[in-house]
Short mmCIF file of C-alpha atoms in Angstrom, two decimals:
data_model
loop_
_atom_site.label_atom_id
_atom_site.label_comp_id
_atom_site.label_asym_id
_atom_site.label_seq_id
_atom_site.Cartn_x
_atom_site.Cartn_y
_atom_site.Cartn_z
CA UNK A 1 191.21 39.77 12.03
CA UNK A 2 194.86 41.55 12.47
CA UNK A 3 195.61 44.98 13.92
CA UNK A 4 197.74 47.28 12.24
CA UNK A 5 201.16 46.63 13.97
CA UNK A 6 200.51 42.61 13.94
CA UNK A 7 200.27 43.36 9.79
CA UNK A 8 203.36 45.70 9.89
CA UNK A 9 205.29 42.98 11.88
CA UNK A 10 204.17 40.35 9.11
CA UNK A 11 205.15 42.66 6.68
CA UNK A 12 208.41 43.99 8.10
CA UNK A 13 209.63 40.18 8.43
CA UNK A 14 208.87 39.06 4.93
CA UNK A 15 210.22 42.44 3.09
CA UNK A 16 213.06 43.84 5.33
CA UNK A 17 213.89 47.38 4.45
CA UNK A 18 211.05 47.89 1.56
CA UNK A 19 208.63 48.42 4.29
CA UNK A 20 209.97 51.83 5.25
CA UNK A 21 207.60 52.29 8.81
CA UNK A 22 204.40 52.26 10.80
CA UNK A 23 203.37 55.88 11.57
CA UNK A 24 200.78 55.59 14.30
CA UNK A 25 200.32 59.08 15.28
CA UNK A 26 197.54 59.83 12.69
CA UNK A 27 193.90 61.24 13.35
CA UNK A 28 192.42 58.09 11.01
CA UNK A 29 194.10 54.68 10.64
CA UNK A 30 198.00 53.89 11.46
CA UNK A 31 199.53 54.18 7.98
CA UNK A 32 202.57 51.59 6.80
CA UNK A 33 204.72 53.35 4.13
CA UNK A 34 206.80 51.24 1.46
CA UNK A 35 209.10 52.01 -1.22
CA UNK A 36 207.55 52.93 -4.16
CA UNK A 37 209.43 50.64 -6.43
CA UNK A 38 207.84 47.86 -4.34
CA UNK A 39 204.60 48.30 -3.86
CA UNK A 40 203.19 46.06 -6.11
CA UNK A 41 205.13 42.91 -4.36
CA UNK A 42 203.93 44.45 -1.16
CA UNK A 43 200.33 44.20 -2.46
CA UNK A 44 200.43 41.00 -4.05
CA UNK A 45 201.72 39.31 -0.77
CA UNK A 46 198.77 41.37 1.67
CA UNK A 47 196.50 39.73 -1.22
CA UNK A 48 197.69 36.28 -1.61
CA UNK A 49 198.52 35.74 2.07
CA UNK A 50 195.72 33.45 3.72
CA UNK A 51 195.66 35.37 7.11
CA UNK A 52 195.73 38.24 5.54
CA UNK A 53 193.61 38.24 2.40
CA UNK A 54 193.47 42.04 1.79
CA UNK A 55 190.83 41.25 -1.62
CA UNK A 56 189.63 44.55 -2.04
CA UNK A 57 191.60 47.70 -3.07
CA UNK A 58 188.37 50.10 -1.50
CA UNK A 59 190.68 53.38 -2.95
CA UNK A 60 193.66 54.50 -4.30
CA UNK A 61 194.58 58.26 -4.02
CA UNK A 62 196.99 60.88 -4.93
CA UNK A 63 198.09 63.39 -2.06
CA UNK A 64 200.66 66.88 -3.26
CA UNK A 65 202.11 66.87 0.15
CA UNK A 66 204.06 70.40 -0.99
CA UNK A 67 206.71 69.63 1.57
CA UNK A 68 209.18 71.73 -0.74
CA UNK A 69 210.66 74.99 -1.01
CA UNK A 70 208.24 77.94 -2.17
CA UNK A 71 209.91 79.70 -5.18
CA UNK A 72 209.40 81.84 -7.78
CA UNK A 73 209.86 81.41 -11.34
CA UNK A 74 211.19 83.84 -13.86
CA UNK A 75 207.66 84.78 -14.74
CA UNK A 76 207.34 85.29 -10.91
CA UNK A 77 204.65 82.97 -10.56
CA UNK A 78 204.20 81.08 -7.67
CA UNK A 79 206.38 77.62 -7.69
CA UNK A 80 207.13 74.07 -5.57
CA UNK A 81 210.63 73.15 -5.98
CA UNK A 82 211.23 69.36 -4.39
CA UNK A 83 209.62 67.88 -1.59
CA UNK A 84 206.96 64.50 -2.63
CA UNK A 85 204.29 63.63 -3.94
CA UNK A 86 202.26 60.82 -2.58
CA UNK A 87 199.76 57.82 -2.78
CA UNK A 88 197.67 56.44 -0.72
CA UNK A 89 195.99 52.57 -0.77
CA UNK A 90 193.06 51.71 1.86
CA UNK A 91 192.84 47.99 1.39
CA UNK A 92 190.12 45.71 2.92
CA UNK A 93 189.90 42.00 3.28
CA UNK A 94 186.36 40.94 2.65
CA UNK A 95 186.68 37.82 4.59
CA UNK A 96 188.96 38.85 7.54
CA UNK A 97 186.86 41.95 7.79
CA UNK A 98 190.30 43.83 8.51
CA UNK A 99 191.83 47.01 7.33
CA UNK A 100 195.08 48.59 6.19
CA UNK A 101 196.47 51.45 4.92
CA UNK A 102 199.73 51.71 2.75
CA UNK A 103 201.68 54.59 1.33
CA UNK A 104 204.50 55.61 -0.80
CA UNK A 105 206.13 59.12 -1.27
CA UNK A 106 207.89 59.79 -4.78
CA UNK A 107 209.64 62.85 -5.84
CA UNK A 108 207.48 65.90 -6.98
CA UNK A 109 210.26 66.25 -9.67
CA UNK A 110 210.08 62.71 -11.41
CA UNK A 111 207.24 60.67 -10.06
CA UNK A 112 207.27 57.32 -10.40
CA UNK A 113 205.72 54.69 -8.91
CA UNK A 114 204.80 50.30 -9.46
CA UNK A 115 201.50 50.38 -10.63
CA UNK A 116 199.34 47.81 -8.00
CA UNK A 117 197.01 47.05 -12.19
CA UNK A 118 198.43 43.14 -11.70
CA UNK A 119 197.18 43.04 -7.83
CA UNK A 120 193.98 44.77 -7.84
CA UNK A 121 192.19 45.49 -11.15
CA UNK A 122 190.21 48.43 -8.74
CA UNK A 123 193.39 50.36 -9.59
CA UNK A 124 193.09 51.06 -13.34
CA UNK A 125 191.10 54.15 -13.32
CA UNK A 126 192.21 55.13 -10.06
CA UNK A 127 195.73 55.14 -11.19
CA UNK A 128 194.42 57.07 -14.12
CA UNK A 129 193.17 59.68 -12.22
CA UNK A 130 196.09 60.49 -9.93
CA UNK A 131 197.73 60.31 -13.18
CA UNK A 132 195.28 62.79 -14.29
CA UNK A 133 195.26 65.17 -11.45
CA UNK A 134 198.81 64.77 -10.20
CA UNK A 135 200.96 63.78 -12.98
CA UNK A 136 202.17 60.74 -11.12
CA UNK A 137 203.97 58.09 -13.36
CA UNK A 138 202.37 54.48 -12.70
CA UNK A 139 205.05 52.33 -14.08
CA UNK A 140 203.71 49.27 -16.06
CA UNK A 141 200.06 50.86 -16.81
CA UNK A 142 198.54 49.38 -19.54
CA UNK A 143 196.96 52.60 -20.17
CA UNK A 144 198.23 55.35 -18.55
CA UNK A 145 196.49 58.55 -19.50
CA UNK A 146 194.02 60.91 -18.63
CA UNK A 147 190.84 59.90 -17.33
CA UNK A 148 188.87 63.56 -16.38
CA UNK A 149 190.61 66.18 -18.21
CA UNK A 150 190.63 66.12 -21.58
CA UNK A 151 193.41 64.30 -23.49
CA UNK A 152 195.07 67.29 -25.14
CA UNK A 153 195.35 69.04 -21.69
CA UNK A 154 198.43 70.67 -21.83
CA UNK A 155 198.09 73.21 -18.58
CA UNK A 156 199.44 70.58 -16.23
CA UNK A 157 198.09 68.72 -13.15
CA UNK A 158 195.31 70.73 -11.49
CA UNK A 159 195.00 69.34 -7.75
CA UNK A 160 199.05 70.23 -7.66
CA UNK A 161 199.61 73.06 -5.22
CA UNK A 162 201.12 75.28 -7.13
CA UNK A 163 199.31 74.77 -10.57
CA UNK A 164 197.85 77.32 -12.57
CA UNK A 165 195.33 77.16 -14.43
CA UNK A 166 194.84 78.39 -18.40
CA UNK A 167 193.63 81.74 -19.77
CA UNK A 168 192.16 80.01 -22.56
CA UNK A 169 191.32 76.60 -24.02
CA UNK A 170 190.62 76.15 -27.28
CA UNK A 171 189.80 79.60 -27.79
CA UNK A 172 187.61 79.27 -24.26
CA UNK A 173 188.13 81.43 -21.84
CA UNK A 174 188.35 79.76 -18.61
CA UNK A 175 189.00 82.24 -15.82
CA UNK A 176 184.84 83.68 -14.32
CA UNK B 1 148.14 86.77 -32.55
CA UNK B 2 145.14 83.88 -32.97
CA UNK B 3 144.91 82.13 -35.85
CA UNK B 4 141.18 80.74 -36.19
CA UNK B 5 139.90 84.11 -35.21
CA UNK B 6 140.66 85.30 -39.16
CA UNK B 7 138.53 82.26 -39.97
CA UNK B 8 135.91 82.65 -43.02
CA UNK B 9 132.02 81.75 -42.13
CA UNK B 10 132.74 78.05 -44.03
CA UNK B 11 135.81 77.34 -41.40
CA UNK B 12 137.75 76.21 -44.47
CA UNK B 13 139.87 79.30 -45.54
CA UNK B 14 142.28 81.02 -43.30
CA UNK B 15 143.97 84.36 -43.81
CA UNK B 16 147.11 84.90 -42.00
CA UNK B 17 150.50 86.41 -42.40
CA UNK B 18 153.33 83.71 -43.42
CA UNK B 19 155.35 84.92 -40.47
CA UNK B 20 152.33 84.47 -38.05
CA UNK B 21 151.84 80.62 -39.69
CA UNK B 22 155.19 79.75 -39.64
CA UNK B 23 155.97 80.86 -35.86
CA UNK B 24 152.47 79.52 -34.54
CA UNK B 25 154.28 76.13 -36.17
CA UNK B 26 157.38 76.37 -35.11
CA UNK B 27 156.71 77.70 -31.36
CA UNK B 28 153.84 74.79 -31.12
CA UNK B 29 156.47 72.30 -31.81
CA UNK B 30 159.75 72.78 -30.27
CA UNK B 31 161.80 69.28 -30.72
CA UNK B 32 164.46 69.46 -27.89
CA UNK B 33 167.86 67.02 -28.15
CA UNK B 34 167.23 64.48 -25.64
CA UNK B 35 170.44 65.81 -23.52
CA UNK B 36 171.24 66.02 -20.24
CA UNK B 37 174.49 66.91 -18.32
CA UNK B 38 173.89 67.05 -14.30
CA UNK B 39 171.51 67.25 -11.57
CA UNK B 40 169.79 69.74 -14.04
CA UNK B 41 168.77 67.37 -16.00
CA UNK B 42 167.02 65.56 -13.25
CA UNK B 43 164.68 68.31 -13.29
CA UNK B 44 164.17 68.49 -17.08
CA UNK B 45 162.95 64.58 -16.95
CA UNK B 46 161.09 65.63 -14.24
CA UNK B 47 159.31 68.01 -16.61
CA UNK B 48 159.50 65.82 -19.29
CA UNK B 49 157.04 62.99 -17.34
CA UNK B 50 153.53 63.05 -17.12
CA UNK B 51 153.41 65.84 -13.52
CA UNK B 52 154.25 68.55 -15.71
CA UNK B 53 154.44 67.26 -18.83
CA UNK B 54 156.51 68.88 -21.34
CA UNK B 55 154.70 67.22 -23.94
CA UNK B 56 151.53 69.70 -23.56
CA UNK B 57 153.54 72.48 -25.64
CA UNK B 58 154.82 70.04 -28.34
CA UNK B 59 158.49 69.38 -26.77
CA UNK B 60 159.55 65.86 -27.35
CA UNK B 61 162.58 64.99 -27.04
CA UNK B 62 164.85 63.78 -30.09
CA UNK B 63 167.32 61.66 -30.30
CA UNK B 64 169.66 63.20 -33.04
CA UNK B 65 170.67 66.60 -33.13
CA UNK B 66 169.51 67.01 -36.86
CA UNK B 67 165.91 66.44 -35.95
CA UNK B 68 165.91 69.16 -33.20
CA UNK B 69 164.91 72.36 -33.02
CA UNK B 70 165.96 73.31 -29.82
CA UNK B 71 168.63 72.23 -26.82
CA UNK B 72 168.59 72.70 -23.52
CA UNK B 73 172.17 73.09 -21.82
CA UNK B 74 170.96 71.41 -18.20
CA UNK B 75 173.79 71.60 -15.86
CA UNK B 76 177.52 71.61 -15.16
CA UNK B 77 179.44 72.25 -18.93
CA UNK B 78 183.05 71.04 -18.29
CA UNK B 79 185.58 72.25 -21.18
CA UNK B 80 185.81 68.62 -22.22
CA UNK B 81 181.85 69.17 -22.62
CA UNK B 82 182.10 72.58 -24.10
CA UNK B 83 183.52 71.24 -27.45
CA UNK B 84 181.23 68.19 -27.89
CA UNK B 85 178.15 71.02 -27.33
CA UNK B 86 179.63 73.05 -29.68
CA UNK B 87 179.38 70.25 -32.22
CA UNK B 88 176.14 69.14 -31.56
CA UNK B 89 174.93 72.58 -31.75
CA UNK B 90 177.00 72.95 -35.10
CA UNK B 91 174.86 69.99 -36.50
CA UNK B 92 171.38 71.07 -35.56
CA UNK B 93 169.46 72.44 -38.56
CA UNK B 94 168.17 76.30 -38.61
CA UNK B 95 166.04 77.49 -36.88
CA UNK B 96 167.64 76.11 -33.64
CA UNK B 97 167.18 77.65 -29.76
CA UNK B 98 169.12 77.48 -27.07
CA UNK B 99 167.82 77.18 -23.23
CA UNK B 100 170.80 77.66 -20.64
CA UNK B 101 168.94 75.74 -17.73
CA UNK B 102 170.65 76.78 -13.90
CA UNK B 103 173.32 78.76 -12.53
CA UNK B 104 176.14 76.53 -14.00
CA UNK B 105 175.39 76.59 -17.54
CA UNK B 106 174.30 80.70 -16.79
CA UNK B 107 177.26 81.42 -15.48
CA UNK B 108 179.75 78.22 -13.84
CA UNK B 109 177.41 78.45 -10.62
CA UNK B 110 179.59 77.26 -7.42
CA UNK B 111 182.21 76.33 -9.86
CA UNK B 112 182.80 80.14 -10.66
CA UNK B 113 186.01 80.58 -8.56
CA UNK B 114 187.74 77.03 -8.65
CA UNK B 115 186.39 74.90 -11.10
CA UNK B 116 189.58 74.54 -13.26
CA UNK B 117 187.69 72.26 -15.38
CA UNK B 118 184.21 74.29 -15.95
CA UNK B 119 183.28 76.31 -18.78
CA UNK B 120 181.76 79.54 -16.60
CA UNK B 121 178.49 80.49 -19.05
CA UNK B 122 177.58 78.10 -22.71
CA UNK B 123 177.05 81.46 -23.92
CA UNK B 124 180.95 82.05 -24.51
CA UNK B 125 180.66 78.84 -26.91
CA UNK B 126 177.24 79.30 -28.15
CA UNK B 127 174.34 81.68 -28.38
CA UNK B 128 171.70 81.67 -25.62
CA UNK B 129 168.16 82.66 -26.29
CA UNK B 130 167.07 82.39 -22.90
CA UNK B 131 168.43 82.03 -19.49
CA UNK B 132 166.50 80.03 -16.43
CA UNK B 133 168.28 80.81 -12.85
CA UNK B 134 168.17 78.01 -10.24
CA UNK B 135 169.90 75.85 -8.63
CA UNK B 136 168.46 73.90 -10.52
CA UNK B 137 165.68 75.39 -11.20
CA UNK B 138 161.96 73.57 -10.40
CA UNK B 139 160.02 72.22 -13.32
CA UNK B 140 157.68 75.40 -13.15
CA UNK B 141 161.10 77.43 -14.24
CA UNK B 142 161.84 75.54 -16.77
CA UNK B 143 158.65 75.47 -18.37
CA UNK B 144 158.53 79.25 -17.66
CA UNK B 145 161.48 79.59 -19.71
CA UNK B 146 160.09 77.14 -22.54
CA UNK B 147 157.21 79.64 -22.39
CA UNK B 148 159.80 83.09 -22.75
CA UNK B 149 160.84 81.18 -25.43
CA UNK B 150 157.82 80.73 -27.29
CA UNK B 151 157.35 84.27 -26.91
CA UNK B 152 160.32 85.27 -28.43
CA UNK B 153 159.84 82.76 -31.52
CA UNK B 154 156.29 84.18 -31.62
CA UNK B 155 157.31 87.71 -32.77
CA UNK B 156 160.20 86.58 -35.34
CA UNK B 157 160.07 87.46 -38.88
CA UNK B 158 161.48 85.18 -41.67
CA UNK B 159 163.06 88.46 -43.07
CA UNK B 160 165.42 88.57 -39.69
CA UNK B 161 165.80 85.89 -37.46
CA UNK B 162 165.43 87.46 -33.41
CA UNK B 163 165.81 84.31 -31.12
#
């Protein structure tokens, strides 16, 4: 069983700059951030490692972070310009009984991140669903679309801070 | 309305009107479409098994939407939903009922303010004949509103359809 920082150190020698930090100072778990280009190296190593052995991707979620600039378009409506978007991994080793937490931050503008499909299978439909709810780009996804909403959804990403949702769908109204 | 009490003295000849015969039939049989959408539905199996037994006022449940006569909309309807209900409702054969079962299919229930995804009422995709509140409602609603139900169908006329 490692801690955290013994992980990051691991981590930090085999990678160099990909593994971007260790932030300790949250409520939950310490959380190590890496490039999202990476990630899926990241996660193969943390799998394949013996003293490591992270087996189990337990989730894989989407966080708006809406760390840009509040704007308005020309319709006035309510707008994010910039800042990230983000995912999250909580990994688990079954054997080791240990636990990590990665992340990656992408730009709300273009996001794109490795998809982890080769490393942990787990991460299909969860991949799918960010996809779904955030519009996050998993790069190399054998199936990238959406998973809740239906497929001709053309409103946009609804757990995004500043999304708005229809009048209508399909001659629906959607509003109460 | 009573059927047997127009009965002759030999109990083989019946007189009644060809509304009354043909709504004593269909309200004694109502074939619902064996459908169920959330914890609503838990409660409609519920009064489907032998404690309250659905079966006592001819509802069985069907698995095709062309041998139904009636559907019960029991719980959350999603927009995804909304359009596959629509269909299925599209396919059953007249005459066909409609139960909204529980706040969400009533009205969107908690989902009312923020539920991007839920359809708030069936009855803006297709017509309701009657409405059970809850949340979700016990058995004993339910089978109140299968009862409502069979009161409504009970006083149609073949020359204008009511429910």
């Amino acid at each position: 069983m490692k801690k955290t920082e013994e992980i990051f150190e691991l981590l930090k020698t085999e990678f160099c700059e990909v593994i971007l930090g260790l932030d300790k100072e949250t409520p939950t778990e310490p959380i190590i951030s890496v490039d999202s280009m990476q990630v899926h190296n990241v996660g193969a190593f943390l799998r394949d490692n013996d003293e490591l052995n992270f087996d189990s991707l337990m989730v894989l979620s989407g966080v708006d972070d809406a760390n840009g600039i509040k704007v308005k378009d020309e319709d006035g409506i309510d707008m994010i310009s910039g800042g990230t978007l983000s995912v999250y991994y909580h990994l688990h080793s079954t054997s080791w009984k240990h636990k990590i937490t990665l992340k990656i931050s992408t730009p709300r503008q273009n996001p794109k991140v490795e998809s982890v499909y080769n490393v942990w299978r787990t991460s299909d439909w969860h991949e799918r669903e960010a996809f779904d709810m955030f519009g996050i780009i998993f790069l190399n996804h054998p199936d990238l679309r959406r998973i809740l909403m239906p497929y001709d959804w053309e409103a946009g990403y609804p757990l995004r801070k500043d999304y708005k949702n229809p009048e209508f769908y399909k001659g629906m109204k959607v509003p109460y | 309305m009573g059927l047997l009490d127009k009965e002759f003295s030999d109990g083989n000849i019946v007189i009644a009107k060809v509304d009354d015969l043909m709504n004593w039939a269909r309200l004694s049989s109502i074939w619902q479409l064996g459908f169920g959408l959330a914890c609503c539905a838990i409660e409609m199996m519920a009064t489907s098994a032998s404690h309250y037994d659905f079966d006592r006022f001819g509802v069985i449940p069907r698995n095709t939407p062309r041998q139904a006569d009636a559907i019960i909309i029991s719980g959350t309807v999603t927009l995804k939903m909304a359009t596959r209900i629509k269909r299925l409702y599209e396919q059953m054969p007249d005459p066909k009922y409609i139960i909204s079962m529980g706040s969400c299919a009533n009205c969107g229930g908690p989902y009312w303010e923020h539920g991007y995804h839920v359809l708030k009422g069936i009855d803006r995709v297709i017509p309701v004949d009657v409405y059970v509140p809850g949340c979700p409602p016990r058995p004993e609603a339910l089978l109140e509103g299968l009862l409502k139900l069979q009161e409504k169908i009970r006083n149609e006329s073949l020359r204008k359809k009511t429910a």
